[in-house]
């Protein structure tokens, strides 16, 4: 609990839809995507789907460098490589994924 208060905690545990508990290191998460009633965590180690949280809860639980850029996406701003305001897309480092953006993020 002290790590949580001081902001030194570096990981988070989620329960997947297969009832498997996975520990996610904050720095390994590229972005979260809301898809219906599911949240998909896109990470260095693959994708994990959960129904345990909503995007609003993830924003509250994760560090401030995770920002909501679209109603369906929260992005780890440390992985932002390029924001294309004309195409409304964010390109991320270490992945070929592109994330939709409706709000401009200062990096």
Coordinates of C-alpha atoms in Angstrom, one line a residue:
X1 CA 0.0 0.0 0.0
X2 CA 2.9 2.3 0.7
X3 CA 4.2 1.9 -2.8
X4 CA 0.8 2.8 -4.1
X5 CA 0.7 6.0 -2.0
X6 CA 4.2 7.0 -2.9
X7 CA 3.6 6.2 -6.6
X8 CA 6.5 3.7 -6.7
X9 CA 4.4 0.7 -7.6
X10 CA 5.4 -0.4 -11.0
X11 CA 2.8 -3.1 -11.8
X12 CA -0.8 -4.0 -11.8
X13 CA -2.7 -7.3 -11.8
X14 CA -5.7 -8.0 -14.1
X15 CA -7.9 -11.0 -14.5
X16 CA -8.4 -12.0 -18.1
X17 CA -11.6 -13.3 -19.5
X18 CA -10.1 -16.8 -19.1
X19 CA -9.8 -16.2 -15.3
X20 CA -6.0 -16.0 -15.5
X21 CA -4.4 -13.3 -13.3
X22 CA -1.6 -11.4 -15.2
X23 CA 0.7 -8.9 -13.7
X24 CA 1.3 -6.0 -16.0
X25 CA 4.2 -3.7 -15.6
X26 CA 3.1 -0.1 -16.3
X27 CA 6.1 0.4 -18.6
X28 CA 5.1 -2.7 -20.7
X29 CA 1.6 -1.4 -21.6
X30 CA 1.3 0.5 -25.0
X31 CA -2.4 1.3 -24.7
X32 CA -5.8 0.1 -23.5
X33 CA -8.7 -0.3 -25.9
X34 CA -12.4 -0.5 -25.0
X35 CA -14.3 -2.9 -27.2
X36 CA -17.9 -3.3 -26.1
X37 CA -17.9 -4.6 -22.5
X38 CA -14.2 -5.7 -22.7
X39 CA -10.9 -3.9 -22.2
X40 CA -8.0 -5.0 -24.3
X41 CA -4.5 -4.3 -22.8
X42 CA -2.0 -4.1 -25.7
X43 CA 1.5 -4.8 -24.2
X44 CA 5.0 -5.8 -25.1
X45 CA 4.0 -9.4 -24.3
X46 CA 0.8 -9.5 -26.3
X47 CA -2.8 -8.6 -25.9
X48 CA -4.9 -9.4 -22.8
X49 CA -8.7 -9.1 -22.6
X50 CA -10.6 -8.4 -19.4
X51 CA -14.0 -7.4 -18.1
X52 CA -12.7 -6.5 -14.7
X53 CA -12.3 -2.7 -15.3
X54 CA -13.7 0.1 -17.4
X55 CA -11.5 2.8 -19.0
X56 CA -12.4 5.3 -16.4
X57 CA -11.2 3.0 -13.6
X58 CA -7.9 2.3 -15.5
X59 CA -7.3 6.1 -15.7
X60 CA -7.7 6.3 -12.0
X61 CA -5.4 3.4 -11.2
X62 CA -2.6 3.9 -13.7
X63 CA 0.1 6.7 -13.5
X64 CA -0.6 10.2 -15.0
X65 CA 1.4 9.4 -18.2
X66 CA -1.5 7.2 -19.3
X67 CA -4.0 9.6 -21.0
X68 CA -7.3 9.1 -22.7
X69 CA -7.0 10.3 -26.3
X70 CA -10.3 8.9 -27.5
X71 CA -13.5 7.6 -25.9
X72 CA -12.2 4.0 -26.6
X73 CA -8.5 4.4 -26.0
X74 CA -6.0 5.2 -23.2
X75 CA -2.4 5.5 -24.4
X76 CA 0.9 5.3 -22.6
X77 CA 2.3 8.7 -23.6
X78 CA 5.9 7.3 -23.1
X79 CA 5.4 5.3 -26.3
X80 CA 4.0 8.0 -28.5
X81 CA 6.2 8.4 -31.6
X82 CA 4.0 10.6 -33.8
X83 CA 0.6 12.3 -33.6
X84 CA -1.0 12.9 -36.9
X85 CA -3.7 15.5 -36.3
X86 CA -5.0 15.2 -39.9
X87 CA -5.5 11.5 -39.9
X88 CA -6.5 11.5 -36.2
X89 CA -4.0 8.8 -35.4
X90 CA -1.2 8.2 -32.9
X91 CA 1.8 6.1 -34.0
X92 CA 3.5 4.2 -31.1
X93 CA 7.1 3.0 -30.6
X94 CA 7.8 -0.7 -30.6
X95 CA 4.5 -1.6 -32.3
X96 CA 2.9 -1.1 -35.7
X97 CA -0.4 -0.3 -34.0
X98 CA -2.1 3.1 -34.6
X99 CA -4.5 4.5 -32.0
X100 CA -7.4 6.9 -32.9
X101 CA -7.2 10.3 -31.3
X102 CA -9.8 12.9 -30.8
X103 CA -8.0 15.0 -28.2
X104 CA -4.5 16.3 -28.8
X105 CA -2.0 15.1 -26.2
X106 CA 1.1 17.2 -25.2
X107 CA 4.2 15.0 -25.1

